Tab-separated table of C-alpha atoms and ligand atoms in Angstrom:
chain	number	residue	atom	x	y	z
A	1	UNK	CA	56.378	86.452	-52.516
A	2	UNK	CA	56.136	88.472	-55.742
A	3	UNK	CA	56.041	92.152	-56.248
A	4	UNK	CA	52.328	92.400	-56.196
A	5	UNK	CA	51.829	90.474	-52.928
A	6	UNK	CA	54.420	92.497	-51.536
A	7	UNK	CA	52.544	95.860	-52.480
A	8	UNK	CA	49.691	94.475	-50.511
A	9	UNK	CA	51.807	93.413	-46.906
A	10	UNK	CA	53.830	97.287	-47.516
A	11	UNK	CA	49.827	98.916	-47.372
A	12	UNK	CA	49.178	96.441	-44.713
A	13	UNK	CA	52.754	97.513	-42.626
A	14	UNK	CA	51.940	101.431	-43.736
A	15	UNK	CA	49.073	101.511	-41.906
A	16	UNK	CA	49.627	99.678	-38.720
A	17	UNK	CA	53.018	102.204	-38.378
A	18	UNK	CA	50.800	105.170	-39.414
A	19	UNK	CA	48.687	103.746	-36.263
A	20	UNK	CA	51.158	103.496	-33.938
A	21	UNK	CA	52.686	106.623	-34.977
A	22	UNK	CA	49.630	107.902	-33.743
A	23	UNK	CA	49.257	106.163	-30.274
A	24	UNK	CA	52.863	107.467	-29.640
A	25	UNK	CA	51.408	110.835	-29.498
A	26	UNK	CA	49.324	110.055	-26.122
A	27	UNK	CA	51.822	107.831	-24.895
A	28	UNK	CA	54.065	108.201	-21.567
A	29	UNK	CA	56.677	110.538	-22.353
A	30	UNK	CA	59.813	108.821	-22.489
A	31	UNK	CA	62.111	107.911	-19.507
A	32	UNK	CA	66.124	108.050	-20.013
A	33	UNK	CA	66.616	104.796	-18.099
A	34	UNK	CA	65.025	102.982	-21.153
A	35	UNK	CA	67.244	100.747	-22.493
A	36	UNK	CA	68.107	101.031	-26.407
A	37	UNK	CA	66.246	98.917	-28.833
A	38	UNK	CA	68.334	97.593	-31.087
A	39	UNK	CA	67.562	95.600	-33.970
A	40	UNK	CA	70.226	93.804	-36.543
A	41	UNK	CA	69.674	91.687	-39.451
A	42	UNK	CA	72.263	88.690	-38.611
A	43	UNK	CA	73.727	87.036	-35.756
A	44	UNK	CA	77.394	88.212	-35.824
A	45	UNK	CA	75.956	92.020	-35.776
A	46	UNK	CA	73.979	91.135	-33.180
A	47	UNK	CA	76.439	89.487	-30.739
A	48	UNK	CA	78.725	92.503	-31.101
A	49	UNK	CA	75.850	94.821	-29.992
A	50	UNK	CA	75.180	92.870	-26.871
A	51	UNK	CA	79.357	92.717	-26.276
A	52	UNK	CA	79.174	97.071	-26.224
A	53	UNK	CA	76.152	97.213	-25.599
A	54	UNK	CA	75.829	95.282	-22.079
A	55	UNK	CA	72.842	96.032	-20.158
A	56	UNK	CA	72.228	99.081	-21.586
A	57	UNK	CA	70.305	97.512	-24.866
A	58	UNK	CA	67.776	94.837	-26.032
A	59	UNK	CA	69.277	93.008	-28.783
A	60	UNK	CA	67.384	91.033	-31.747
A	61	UNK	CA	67.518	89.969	-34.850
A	62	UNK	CA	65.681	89.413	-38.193
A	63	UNK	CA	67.430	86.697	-39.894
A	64	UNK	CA	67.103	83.264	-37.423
A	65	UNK	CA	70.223	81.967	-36.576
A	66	UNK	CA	71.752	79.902	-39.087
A	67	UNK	CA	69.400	80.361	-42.130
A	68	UNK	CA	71.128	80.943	-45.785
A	69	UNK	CA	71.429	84.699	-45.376
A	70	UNK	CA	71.558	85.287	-49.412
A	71	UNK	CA	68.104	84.006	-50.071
A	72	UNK	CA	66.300	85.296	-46.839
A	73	UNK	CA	63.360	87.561	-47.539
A	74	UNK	CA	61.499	90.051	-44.469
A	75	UNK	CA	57.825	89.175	-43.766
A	76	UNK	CA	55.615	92.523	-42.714
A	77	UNK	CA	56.314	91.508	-39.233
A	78	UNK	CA	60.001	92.151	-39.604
A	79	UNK	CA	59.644	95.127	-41.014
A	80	UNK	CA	57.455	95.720	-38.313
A	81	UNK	CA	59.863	95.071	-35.825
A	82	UNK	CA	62.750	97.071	-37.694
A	83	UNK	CA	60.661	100.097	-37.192
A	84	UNK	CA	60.595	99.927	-33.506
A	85	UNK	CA	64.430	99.791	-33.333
A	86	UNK	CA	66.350	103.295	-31.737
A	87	UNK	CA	69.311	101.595	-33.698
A	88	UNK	CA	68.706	99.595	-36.725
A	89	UNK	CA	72.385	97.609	-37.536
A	90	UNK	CA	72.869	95.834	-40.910
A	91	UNK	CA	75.668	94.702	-42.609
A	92	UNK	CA	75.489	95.781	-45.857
A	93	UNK	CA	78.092	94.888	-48.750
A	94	UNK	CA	75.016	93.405	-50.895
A	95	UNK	CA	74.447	90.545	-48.173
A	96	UNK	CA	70.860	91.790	-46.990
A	97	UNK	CA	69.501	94.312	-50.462
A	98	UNK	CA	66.060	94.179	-48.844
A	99	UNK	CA	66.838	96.079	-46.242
A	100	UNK	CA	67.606	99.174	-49.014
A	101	UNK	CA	64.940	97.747	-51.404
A	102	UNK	CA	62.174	97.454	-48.480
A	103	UNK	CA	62.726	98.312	-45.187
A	104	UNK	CA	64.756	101.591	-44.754
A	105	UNK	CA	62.085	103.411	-47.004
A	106	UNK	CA	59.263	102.508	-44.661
A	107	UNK	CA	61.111	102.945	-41.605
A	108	UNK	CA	63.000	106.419	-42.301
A	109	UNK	CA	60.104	108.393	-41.198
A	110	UNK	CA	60.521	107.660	-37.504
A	111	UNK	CA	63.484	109.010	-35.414
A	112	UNK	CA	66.304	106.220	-35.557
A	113	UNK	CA	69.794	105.583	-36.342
A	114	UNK	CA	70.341	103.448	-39.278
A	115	UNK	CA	73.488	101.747	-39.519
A	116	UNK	CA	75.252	100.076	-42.378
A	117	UNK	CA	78.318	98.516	-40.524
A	118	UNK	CA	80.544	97.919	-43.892
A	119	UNK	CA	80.156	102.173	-45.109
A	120	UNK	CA	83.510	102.659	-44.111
A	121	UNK	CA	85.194	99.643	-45.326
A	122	UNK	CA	87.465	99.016	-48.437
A	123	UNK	CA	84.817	96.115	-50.455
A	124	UNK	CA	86.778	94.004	-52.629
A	125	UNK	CA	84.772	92.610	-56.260
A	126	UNK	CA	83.278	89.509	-55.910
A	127	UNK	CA	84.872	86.453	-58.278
A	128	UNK	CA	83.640	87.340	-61.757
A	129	UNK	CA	82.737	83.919	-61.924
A	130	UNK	CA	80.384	84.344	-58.719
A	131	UNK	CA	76.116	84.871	-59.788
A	132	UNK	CA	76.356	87.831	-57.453
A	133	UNK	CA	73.703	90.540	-58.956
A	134	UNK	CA	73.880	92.516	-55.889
A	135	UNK	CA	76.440	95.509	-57.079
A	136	UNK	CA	79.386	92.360	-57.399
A	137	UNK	CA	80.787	93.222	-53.768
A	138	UNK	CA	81.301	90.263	-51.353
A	139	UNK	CA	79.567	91.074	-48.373
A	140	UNK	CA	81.157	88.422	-45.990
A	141	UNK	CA	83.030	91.281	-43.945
A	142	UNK	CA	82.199	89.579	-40.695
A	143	UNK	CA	84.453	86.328	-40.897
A	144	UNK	CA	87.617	88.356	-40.905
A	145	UNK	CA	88.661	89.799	-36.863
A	146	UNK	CA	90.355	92.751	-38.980
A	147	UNK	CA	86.720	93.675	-40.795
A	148	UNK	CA	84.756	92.699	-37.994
A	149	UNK	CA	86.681	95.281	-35.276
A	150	UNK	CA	85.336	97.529	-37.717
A	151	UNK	CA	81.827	97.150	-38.187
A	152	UNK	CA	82.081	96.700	-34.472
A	153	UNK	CA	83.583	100.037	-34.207
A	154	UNK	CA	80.805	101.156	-36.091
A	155	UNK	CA	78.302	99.867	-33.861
A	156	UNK	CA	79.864	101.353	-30.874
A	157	UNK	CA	79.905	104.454	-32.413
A	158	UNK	CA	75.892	104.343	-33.479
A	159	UNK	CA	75.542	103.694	-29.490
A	160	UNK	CA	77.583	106.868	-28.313
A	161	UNK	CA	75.224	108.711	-30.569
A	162	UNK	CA	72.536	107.580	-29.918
A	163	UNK	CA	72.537	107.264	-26.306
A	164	UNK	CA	75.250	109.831	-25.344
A	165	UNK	CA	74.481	109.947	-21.603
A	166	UNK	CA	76.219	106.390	-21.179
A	167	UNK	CA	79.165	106.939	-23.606
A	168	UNK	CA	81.092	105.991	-21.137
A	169	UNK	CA	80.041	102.693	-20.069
A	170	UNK	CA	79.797	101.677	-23.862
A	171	UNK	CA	83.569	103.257	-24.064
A	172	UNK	CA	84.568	100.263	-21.711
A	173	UNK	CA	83.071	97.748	-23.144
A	174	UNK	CA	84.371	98.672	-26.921
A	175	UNK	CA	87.413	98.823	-25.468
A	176	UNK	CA	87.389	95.239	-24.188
A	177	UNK	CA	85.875	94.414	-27.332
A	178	UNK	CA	88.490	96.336	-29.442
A	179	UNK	CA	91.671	94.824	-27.839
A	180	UNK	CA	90.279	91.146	-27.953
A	181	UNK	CA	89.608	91.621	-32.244
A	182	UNK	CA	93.467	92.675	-32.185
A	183	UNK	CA	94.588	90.301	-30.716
A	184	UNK	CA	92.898	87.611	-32.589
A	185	UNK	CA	93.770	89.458	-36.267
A	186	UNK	CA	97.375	89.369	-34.515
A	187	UNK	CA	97.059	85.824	-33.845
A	188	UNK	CA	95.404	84.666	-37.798
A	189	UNK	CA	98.121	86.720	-39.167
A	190	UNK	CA	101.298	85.109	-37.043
A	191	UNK	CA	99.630	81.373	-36.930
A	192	UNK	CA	99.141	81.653	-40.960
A	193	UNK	CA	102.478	83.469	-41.970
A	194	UNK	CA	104.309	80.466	-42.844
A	195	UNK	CA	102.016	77.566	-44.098
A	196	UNK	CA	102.851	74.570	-46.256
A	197	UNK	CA	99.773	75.264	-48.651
A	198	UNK	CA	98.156	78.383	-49.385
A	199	UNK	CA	94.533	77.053	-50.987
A	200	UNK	CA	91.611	76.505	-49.230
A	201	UNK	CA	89.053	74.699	-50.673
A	202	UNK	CA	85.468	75.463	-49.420
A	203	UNK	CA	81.454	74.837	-50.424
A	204	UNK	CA	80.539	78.778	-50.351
A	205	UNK	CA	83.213	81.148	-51.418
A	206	UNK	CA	82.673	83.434	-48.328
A	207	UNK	CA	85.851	83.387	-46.764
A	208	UNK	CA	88.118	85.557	-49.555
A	209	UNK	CA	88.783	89.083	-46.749
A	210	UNK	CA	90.294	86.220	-44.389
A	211	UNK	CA	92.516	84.680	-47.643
A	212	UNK	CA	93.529	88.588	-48.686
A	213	UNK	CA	94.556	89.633	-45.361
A	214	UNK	CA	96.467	86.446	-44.147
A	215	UNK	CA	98.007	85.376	-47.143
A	216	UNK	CA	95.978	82.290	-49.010
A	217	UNK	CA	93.409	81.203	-51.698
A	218	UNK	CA	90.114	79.954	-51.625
A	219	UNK	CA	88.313	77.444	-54.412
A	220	UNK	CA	85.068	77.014	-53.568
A	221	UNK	CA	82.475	74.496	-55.275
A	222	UNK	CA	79.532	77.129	-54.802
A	223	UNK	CA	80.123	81.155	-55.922
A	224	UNK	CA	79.716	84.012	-53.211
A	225	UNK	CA	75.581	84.172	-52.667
A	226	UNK	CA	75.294	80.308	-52.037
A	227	UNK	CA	72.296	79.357	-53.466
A	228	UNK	CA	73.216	78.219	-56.929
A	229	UNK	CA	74.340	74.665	-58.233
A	230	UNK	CA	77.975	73.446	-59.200
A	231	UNK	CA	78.184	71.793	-62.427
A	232	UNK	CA	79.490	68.162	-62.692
A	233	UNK	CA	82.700	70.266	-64.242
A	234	UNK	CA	83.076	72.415	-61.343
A	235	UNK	CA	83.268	69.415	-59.509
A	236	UNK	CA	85.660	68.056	-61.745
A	237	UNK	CA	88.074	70.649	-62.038
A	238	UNK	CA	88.676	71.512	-58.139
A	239	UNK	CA	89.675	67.818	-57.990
A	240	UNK	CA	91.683	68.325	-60.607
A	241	UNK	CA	93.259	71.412	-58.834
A	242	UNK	CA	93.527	69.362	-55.616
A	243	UNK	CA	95.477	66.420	-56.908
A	244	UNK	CA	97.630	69.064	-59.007
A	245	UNK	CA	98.339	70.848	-55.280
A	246	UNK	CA	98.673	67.887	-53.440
A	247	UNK	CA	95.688	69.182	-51.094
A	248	UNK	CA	93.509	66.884	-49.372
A	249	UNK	CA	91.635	69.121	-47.461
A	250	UNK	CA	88.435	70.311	-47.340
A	251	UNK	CA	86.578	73.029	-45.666
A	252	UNK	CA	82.750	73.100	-44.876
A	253	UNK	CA	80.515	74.843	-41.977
A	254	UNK	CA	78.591	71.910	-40.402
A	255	UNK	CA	75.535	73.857	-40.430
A	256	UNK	CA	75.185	74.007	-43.966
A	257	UNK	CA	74.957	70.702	-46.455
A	258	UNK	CA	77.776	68.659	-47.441
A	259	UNK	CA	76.721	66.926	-50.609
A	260	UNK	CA	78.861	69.147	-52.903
A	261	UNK	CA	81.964	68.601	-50.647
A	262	UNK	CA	81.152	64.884	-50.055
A	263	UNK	CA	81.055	64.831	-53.880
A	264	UNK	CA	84.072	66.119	-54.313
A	265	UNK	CA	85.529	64.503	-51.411
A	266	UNK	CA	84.855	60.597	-53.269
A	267	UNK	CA	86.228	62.123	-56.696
A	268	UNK	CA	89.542	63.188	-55.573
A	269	UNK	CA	89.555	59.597	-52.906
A	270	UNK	CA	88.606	57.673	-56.111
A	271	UNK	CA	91.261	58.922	-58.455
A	272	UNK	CA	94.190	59.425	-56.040
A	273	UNK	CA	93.032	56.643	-53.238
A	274	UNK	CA	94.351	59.062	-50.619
A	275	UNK	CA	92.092	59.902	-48.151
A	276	UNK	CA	90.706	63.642	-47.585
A	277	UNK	CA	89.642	65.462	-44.655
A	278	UNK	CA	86.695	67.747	-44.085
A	279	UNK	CA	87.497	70.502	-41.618
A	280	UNK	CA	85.193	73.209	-39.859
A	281	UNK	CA	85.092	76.724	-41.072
A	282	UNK	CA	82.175	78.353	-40.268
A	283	UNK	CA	80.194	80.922	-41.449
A	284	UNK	CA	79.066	82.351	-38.023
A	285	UNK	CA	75.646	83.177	-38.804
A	286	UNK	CA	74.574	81.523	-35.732
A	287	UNK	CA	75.974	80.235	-32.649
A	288	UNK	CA	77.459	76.554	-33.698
A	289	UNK	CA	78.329	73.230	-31.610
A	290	UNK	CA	77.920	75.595	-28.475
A	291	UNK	CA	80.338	78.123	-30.066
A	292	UNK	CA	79.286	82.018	-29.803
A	293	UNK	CA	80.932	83.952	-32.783
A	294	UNK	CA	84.039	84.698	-31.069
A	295	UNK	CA	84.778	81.156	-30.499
A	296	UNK	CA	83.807	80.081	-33.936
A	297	UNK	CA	86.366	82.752	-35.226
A	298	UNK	CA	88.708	81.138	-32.478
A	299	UNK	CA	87.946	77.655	-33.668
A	300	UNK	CA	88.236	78.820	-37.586
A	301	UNK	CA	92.179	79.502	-36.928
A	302	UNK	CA	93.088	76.518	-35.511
A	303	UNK	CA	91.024	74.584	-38.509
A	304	UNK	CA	93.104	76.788	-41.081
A	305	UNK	CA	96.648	76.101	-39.195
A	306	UNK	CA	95.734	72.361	-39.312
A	307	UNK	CA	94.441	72.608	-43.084
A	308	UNK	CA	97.556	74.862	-44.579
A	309	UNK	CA	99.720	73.049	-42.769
A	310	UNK	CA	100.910	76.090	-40.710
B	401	LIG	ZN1	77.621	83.949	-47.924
């Protein structure tokens, strides 16, 4: 969609909320047992809003489960559908710039909190040799347990306020949710203390708050917004680096395509005749192989141990 066609769907979008704004007016007044509508722009956000949020909210979600998050665009429906939200949850960091660019300037008017879950959070730079033209931060805050009991923190805290009368009840639940992210950071950071090889190499370069906090590298074949193309000397020089490490791993969420790694896979098999492994390490941006986002996290560690050597 270009800018002009956009132009068009926002006059489209103003009107039908100008519309409802008005049929609101007549409307039933509202009843406290309503449940909170909450809306989030990924999966992972979205599963830790229904963990503290229980019964007490309607979850969705804008981005479908699994799609390459960097290149997603909102139709007028979304934003649509963002409007209606008593909590609007987004990750921030540069992964979703639409939602600043297009949606929270539409949907301000109405009464709603609007929460960026990675505010409060130290960003690191992206790789300076990462096509990232989103402010350079790496926005993938959600695959580390240590980031994600924030943002969840976050969320719990957008629920007290905004629905104050059942503080209590969300307390609970963020307390649950709270000890189990501790005790899985705990876990990462014991299981990948002492490995035998500290690079991972990957397809996206998403996973660099998990190598900072527990002590490893990643090389990846594609830069931090996934949606570029690796040069035949990319290629070259990660099996280079491979052979040099004596590392024959690699790392690639099944959801996402494997011709880069499979590439690299037969250039490092046909120089050294060893053979290399593909592991999982997923992205989480939907649930995978029957695994919620907990269990992907879960099933991330025990791919790392087996990778590093731990
Ligand atoms: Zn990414």
């Amino acid at each position: 969609m270009n800018g002009k066609q956009f132009g068009v769907v926002l006059i489209g979008v103003v009107i039908v909320l100008a519309t409802l704004g008005a049929a609101s007016l007549v409307a039933s007044p509202a009843d406290d047992s309503i449940e909170l509508k909450v809306v989030t722009s990924f999966y992972p956000l979205a599963y830790l809003a229904e963990r503290i949020g229980g019964e007490n909210v309607t979850v969705s979600t804008l981005i479908p489960y699994n799609m390459e998050v960097h290149s997603w665009y909102p139709s007028a429906s979304d934003i649509l559908q963002a409007d209606m939200a008593d909590v609007f949850i987004y990750n921030g960091a540069g992964l979703e710039p639409w939602i600043e660019n297009e949606i929270i300037p539409i949907i301000d008017d109405n009464p709603k909190i609007i929460l960026e879950t990675t505010a409060e959070i130290n960003l690191e730079e992206g790789h300076e040799d990462d096509h990232h033209d989103h402010g350079g931060l790496d926005p993938h805050t959600w695959i580390s347990p240590f980031l994600a009991r924030k943002q969840a923190e976050a969320i719990y805290l957008a629920f007290v306020e905004a629905d104050g009368a059942n503080a209590s009840y969300y307390g609970q639940r963020w307390a649950n949710l709270d000890s189990l992210l501790q005790e899985m950071d705990d876990r990462y950071l014991d299981r990948l203390a002492s490995t035998q090889f500290h690079t991972i190499f990957v397809t996206h370069t998403a996973y660099n708050y998990l190598a900072e906090r527990y002590g490893f590298e990643q090389e990846g074949v594609l830069g931090i917004s996934a949606n570029e193309q690796p040069s035949p000397s990319t290629i070259a020089d990660l099996a280079d680096r491979m052979v040099d490490e004596g590392i024959y791993t690699l790392f690639l969420d099944p959801v996402f395509s494997d011709d880069y790694i499979q590439t690299l896979k037969s250039e490092v098999e046909d120089r050294t005749l060893i053979s290399v492994d593909v592991l999982k390490l997923y992205l989480m941006t939907g649930p995978a192989e029957s695994m919620d986002y907990i269990e992907q996290m879960e099933a991330n560690l025990e791919n790392l141990v087996q990778g590093l050597g731990g």
